[in-house]
CSV table of C-alpha atoms in Angstrom, one decimal:
chain,number,residue,atom,x,y,z
A,1,MET,CA,0.0,0.0,0.0
A,2,GLY,CA,2.9,2.3,0.6
A,3,ASP,CA,3.7,5.0,3.2
A,4,PHE,CA,1.7,8.2,3.0
A,5,SER,CA,2.7,9.6,6.4
A,6,GLY,CA,2.6,13.4,6.4
A,7,LYS,CA,0.6,13.6,3.2
A,8,SER,CA,-2.6,15.7,3.1
A,9,VAL,CA,-5.4,13.9,1.2
A,10,MET,CA,-8.9,15.0,0.3
A,11,VAL,CA,-11.5,12.6,-1.0
A,12,LEU,CA,-14.7,14.1,-2.5
A,13,GLY,CA,-17.5,11.7,-1.8
A,14,GLY,CA,-15.9,9.5,0.9
A,15,SER,CA,-18.8,8.3,3.0
A,16,ARG,CA,-19.7,5.1,1.1
A,17,GLY,CA,-18.6,2.6,-1.4
A,18,ILE,CA,-15.4,3.3,-3.4
A,19,GLY,CA,-14.9,6.6,-1.6
A,20,ALA,CA,-15.0,5.1,1.8
A,21,ALA,CA,-12.6,2.4,0.8
A,22,ILE,CA,-10.2,5.1,-0.5
A,23,VAL,CA,-10.4,7.0,2.8
A,24,ARG,CA,-9.7,3.8,4.7
A,25,HIS,CA,-6.7,2.9,2.6
A,26,PHE,CA,-5.0,6.4,2.9
A,27,ALA,CA,-5.8,6.6,6.6
A,28,SER,CA,-4.2,3.2,7.1
A,29,ALA,CA,-1.1,4.3,5.2
A,30,GLY,CA,-0.6,7.3,7.6
A,31,ALA,CA,-2.1,10.1,5.6
A,32,LYS,CA,-4.1,13.0,7.0
A,33,VAL,CA,-7.4,12.5,5.3
A,34,GLN,CA,-10.4,14.8,4.8
A,35,PHE,CA,-13.5,13.7,2.9
A,36,SER,CA,-16.7,15.3,1.8
A,37,TYR,CA,-20.2,13.9,2.1
A,38,SER,CA,-23.6,15.3,1.2
A,39,GLY,CA,-26.6,13.1,1.9
A,40,SER,CA,-25.1,10.4,4.2
A,41,PRO,CA,-24.3,12.0,7.5
A,42,ASP,CA,-24.5,8.8,9.5
A,43,ALA,CA,-22.3,6.9,7.1
A,44,ALA,CA,-19.8,9.8,7.1
A,45,ALA,CA,-19.7,9.8,10.9
A,46,ALA,CA,-19.0,6.1,11.0
A,47,VAL,CA,-16.1,6.3,8.5
A,48,ALA,CA,-14.6,9.3,10.4
A,49,ALA,CA,-14.8,7.4,13.7
A,50,GLU,CA,-13.3,4.3,12.1
A,51,THR,CA,-10.4,6.0,10.3
A,52,GLY,CA,-9.7,9.2,12.2
A,53,ALA,CA,-10.4,11.1,9.0
A,54,THR,CA,-12.3,14.5,9.0
A,55,ALA,CA,-15.7,14.5,7.4
A,56,VAL,CA,-16.8,17.8,5.7
A,57,GLN,CA,-20.3,18.4,4.5
A,58,ALA,CA,-20.4,19.8,1.0
A,59,ASP,CA,-22.8,19.4,-1.9
A,60,SER,CA,-20.8,18.8,-5.1
A,61,ALA,CA,-23.8,20.1,-7.0
A,62,ASN,CA,-23.3,23.5,-5.4
A,63,ARG,CA,-20.2,25.1,-7.1
A,64,ASP,CA,-19.5,27.7,-4.4
A,65,GLU,CA,-19.9,25.3,-1.6
A,66,LEU,CA,-17.7,22.8,-3.3
A,67,ILE,CA,-14.9,25.3,-4.0
A,68,ALA,CA,-15.0,26.6,-0.5
A,69,ALA,CA,-14.6,23.1,0.9
A,70,VAL,CA,-11.6,22.4,-1.3
A,71,ALA,CA,-10.0,25.7,-0.4
A,72,ALA,CA,-10.6,25.2,3.3
A,73,ALA,CA,-8.7,21.9,3.1
A,74,GLY,CA,-5.5,23.9,2.6
A,75,PRO,CA,-2.5,22.8,0.5
A,76,LEU,CA,-3.1,19.2,-0.6
A,77,ASP,CA,-0.7,16.5,-1.7
A,78,ILE,CA,-3.5,14.3,-3.1
A,79,MET,CA,-7.0,15.0,-4.3
A,80,VAL,CA,-9.4,12.1,-5.2
A,81,ILE,CA,-12.6,13.2,-6.9
A,82,ASN,CA,-15.1,10.4,-6.4
A,83,ALA,CA,-18.4,12.1,-5.9
A,84,GLY,CA,-20.9,11.0,-8.5
A,85,VAL,CA,-24.5,10.1,-9.3
A,86,LEU,CA,-26.1,7.7,-11.7
A,87,VAL,CA,-29.1,8.6,-13.8
A,88,HIS,CA,-30.4,5.7,-16.0
A,89,GLY,CA,-33.3,5.4,-18.4
A,90,ASP,CA,-34.8,6.3,-21.8
A,91,PRO,CA,-33.4,9.7,-22.8
A,92,LEU,CA,-36.9,10.5,-24.2
A,93,THR,CA,-38.5,10.3,-20.8
A,94,LEU,CA,-35.7,11.1,-18.3
A,95,ASP,CA,-36.3,14.0,-16.0
A,96,PRO,CA,-34.3,17.0,-17.4
A,97,ASP,CA,-33.7,18.3,-13.9
A,98,ALA,CA,-32.1,14.9,-12.9
A,99,VAL,CA,-29.8,15.1,-16.0
A,100,ASP,CA,-28.8,18.6,-15.1
A,101,ARG,CA,-27.9,17.5,-11.5
A,102,LEU,CA,-25.9,14.6,-12.9
A,103,ILE,CA,-23.9,17.0,-15.1
A,104,ASP,CA,-23.5,19.4,-12.1
A,105,ILE,CA,-22.0,16.6,-10.0
A,106,ASN,CA,-20.3,14.3,-12.5
A,107,VAL,CA,-18.8,17.0,-14.8
A,108,ARG,CA,-18.9,20.6,-13.4
A,109,ALA,CA,-17.8,19.5,-9.9
A,110,VAL,CA,-14.9,17.5,-11.3
A,111,TYR,CA,-13.7,20.5,-13.2
A,112,PHE,CA,-14.0,23.1,-10.4
A,113,ALA,CA,-12.7,20.7,-7.7
A,114,GLY,CA,-9.7,19.8,-9.8
A,115,VAL,CA,-8.9,23.4,-10.6
A,116,GLU,CA,-9.2,24.6,-7.0
A,117,ALA,CA,-7.1,21.7,-5.8
A,118,GLY,CA,-4.4,22.5,-8.4
A,119,ARG,CA,-4.5,26.1,-7.3
A,120,ARG,CA,-3.4,25.2,-3.8
A,121,MET,CA,-1.6,21.9,-4.4
A,122,HIS,CA,2.0,21.2,-3.5
A,123,ASP,CA,4.3,20.5,-6.5
A,124,ASP,CA,4.5,16.8,-7.4
A,125,GLY,CA,0.9,16.3,-6.2
A,126,ARG,CA,-1.7,13.9,-7.4
A,127,ILE,CA,-5.3,14.4,-8.7
A,128,ILE,CA,-7.2,11.2,-9.3
A,129,ILE,CA,-10.7,11.2,-10.8
A,130,ILE,CA,-13.0,8.3,-10.5
A,131,GLY,CA,-14.7,7.9,-13.8
A,132,SER,CA,-16.3,4.8,-15.4
A,133,VAL,CA,-15.8,2.3,-18.1
A,134,ASN,CA,-19.0,3.9,-19.6
A,135,GLY,CA,-16.7,6.8,-20.7
A,136,ASP,CA,-15.3,4.4,-23.3
A,137,ARG,CA,-18.3,2.1,-24.1
A,138,VAL,CA,-22.0,1.8,-23.6
A,139,GLN,CA,-23.1,-1.8,-23.1
A,140,ILE,CA,-26.7,-1.2,-21.8
A,141,PRO,CA,-29.5,1.0,-23.2
A,142,GLY,CA,-30.5,4.0,-21.1
A,143,SER,CA,-26.9,5.0,-20.2
A,144,THR,CA,-26.6,8.1,-22.5
A,145,ALA,CA,-26.6,10.8,-19.8
A,146,TYR,CA,-24.2,8.8,-17.5
A,147,ALA,CA,-21.9,8.0,-20.4
A,148,LEU,CA,-21.9,11.6,-21.5
A,149,SER,CA,-20.6,12.6,-18.0
A,150,LYS,CA,-17.9,10.0,-17.8
A,151,SER,CA,-16.6,10.8,-21.3
A,152,ALA,CA,-16.4,14.4,-20.3
A,153,VAL,CA,-14.3,13.4,-17.3
A,154,GLN,CA,-11.7,12.0,-19.6
A,155,GLY,CA,-11.2,15.3,-21.2
A,156,ILE,CA,-10.9,17.1,-17.9
A,157,GLY,CA,-8.3,14.6,-16.8
A,158,ARG,CA,-6.2,15.0,-19.9
A,159,GLY,CA,-6.5,18.8,-19.9
A,160,LEU,CA,-5.6,19.3,-16.3
A,161,ALA,CA,-2.6,16.9,-16.7
A,162,ARG,CA,-1.3,19.2,-19.5
A,163,ASP,CA,-2.0,22.3,-17.5
A,164,PHE,CA,-0.4,21.2,-14.2
A,165,GLY,CA,2.4,19.0,-15.6
A,166,ALA,CA,5.1,21.6,-15.3
A,167,ARG,CA,4.7,21.4,-11.6
A,168,GLY,CA,5.0,17.7,-11.5
A,169,ILE,CA,1.3,17.3,-10.7
A,170,THR,CA,-0.2,14.2,-12.3
A,171,VAL,CA,-3.8,13.8,-13.2
A,172,ASN,CA,-5.4,10.5,-14.0
A,173,VAL,CA,-8.8,8.9,-14.4
A,174,VAL,CA,-9.7,5.6,-12.9
A,175,GLN,CA,-12.4,3.8,-14.8
A,176,PRO,CA,-14.2,1.0,-12.8
A,177,GLY,CA,-16.6,-1.4,-14.3
A,178,PRO,CA,-19.2,-3.0,-12.1
A,179,VAL,CA,-18.2,-2.5,-8.4
A,180,ASP,CA,-20.1,-4.0,-5.5
A,181,THR,CA,-21.6,-0.8,-3.9
A,182,ASP,CA,-25.0,0.6,-3.0
A,183,MET,CA,-25.2,2.1,-6.5
A,184,ASN,CA,-24.5,-1.2,-8.3
A,185,PRO,CA,-24.7,-4.2,-5.9
A,186,ALA,CA,-23.3,-7.5,-6.9
A,187,GLY,CA,-26.7,-9.1,-6.2
A,188,GLY,CA,-28.6,-6.6,-8.2
A,189,PRO,CA,-31.0,-7.4,-11.1
A,190,MET,CA,-28.5,-6.2,-13.7
A,191,ALA,CA,-25.6,-8.3,-12.4
A,192,PRO,CA,-26.1,-11.4,-14.6
A,193,LEU,CA,-26.2,-9.3,-17.7
A,194,MET,CA,-23.0,-7.4,-16.7
A,195,HIS,CA,-21.1,-10.5,-15.8
A,196,SER,CA,-22.0,-12.1,-19.2
A,197,MET,CA,-20.0,-9.4,-20.9
A,198,MET,CA,-16.9,-9.8,-18.6
A,199,ALA,CA,-13.8,-11.9,-18.8
A,200,ILE,CA,-13.7,-12.0,-15.0
A,201,LYS,CA,-17.3,-12.7,-14.2
A,202,ARG,CA,-17.9,-10.8,-10.9
A,203,HIS,CA,-18.2,-7.3,-9.6
A,204,ALA,CA,-15.0,-5.7,-8.4
A,205,HIS,CA,-14.5,-4.9,-4.7
A,206,ALA,CA,-14.2,-1.3,-3.7
A,207,GLU,CA,-10.9,-2.1,-2.1
A,208,GLU,CA,-9.5,-3.2,-5.5
A,209,VAL,CA,-10.3,0.2,-6.9
A,210,ALA,CA,-8.8,1.9,-3.9
A,211,ALA,CA,-5.6,-0.1,-4.4
A,212,LEU,CA,-5.3,1.3,-7.9
A,213,VAL,CA,-5.9,4.8,-6.6
A,214,MET,CA,-3.1,4.3,-4.0
A,215,PHE,CA,-0.7,3.2,-6.7
A,216,LEU,CA,-1.4,6.3,-8.9
A,217,ALA,CA,-0.9,8.5,-5.8
A,218,SER,CA,2.5,6.9,-5.0
A,219,PRO,CA,6.0,8.0,-6.1
A,220,ALA,CA,6.1,5.0,-8.4
A,221,ALA,CA,3.5,6.6,-10.6
A,222,ALA,CA,5.3,10.0,-11.0
A,223,MET,CA,5.4,9.6,-14.8
A,224,ILE,CA,1.9,8.4,-15.3
A,225,THR,CA,-0.4,11.3,-16.2
A,226,GLY,CA,-3.3,12.2,-18.5
A,227,THR,CA,-4.3,8.5,-18.7
A,228,THR,CA,-7.4,6.5,-18.1
A,229,GLN,CA,-6.7,3.4,-16.0
A,230,THR,CA,-9.5,0.8,-16.5
A,231,ILE,CA,-10.4,-1.7,-13.8
A,232,ASP,CA,-13.4,-3.5,-15.2
A,233,GLY,CA,-12.8,-7.3,-15.3
A,234,GLY,CA,-12.5,-7.1,-19.1
A,235,ILE,CA,-16.1,-6.0,-19.8
A,236,GLY,CA,-16.6,-5.6,-23.5
A,237,ILE,CA,-13.2,-6.8,-24.7
């Protein structure tokens, strides 16, 4: 896992699922961790009590609130942008307000959080964005809005990698496939269809995604930037 003692880490969306696993990994490796949450105060309190991390309430859909939370975190060594929502369904009937909120959280928040983190980040820092394999391919009908947002994340990652590269700051996107979380449980109704498309026929564990994030945050990954790192069990190959 590596030693992150003395490193300042912020995880946007750290109260559940992949985000909580990332908080646990960095805290166990000695980092000083802050994480944001919005609608899960009890879960956030439990993760904070377990790890010693600091929970910060911030709605990623609110640009000013989000920027203020990142700024208040102080100079960071590592920023992980994990907050995201899923909107799925026929684009002809999806609620436009739900699609706007998805874009606010999955796209605009990623941009503004990445920029604000870079503004205050130490040289040789790390920005890691949790995207999705849906940024590359769409296996299931009804995924248009979500795929739009995750393709946009790829452009943000490449652009910020170019903009911040002179300071040694790396920016990468981690693209999970199915992961066993509240959003997409391994026992859910879509699981058999997803597994039928995969070379490794199971959901990933959140800890496996967190381990990849830890590698990208480590000194060993200092020359990896502007990439999409896919962890999807070979879905759609």
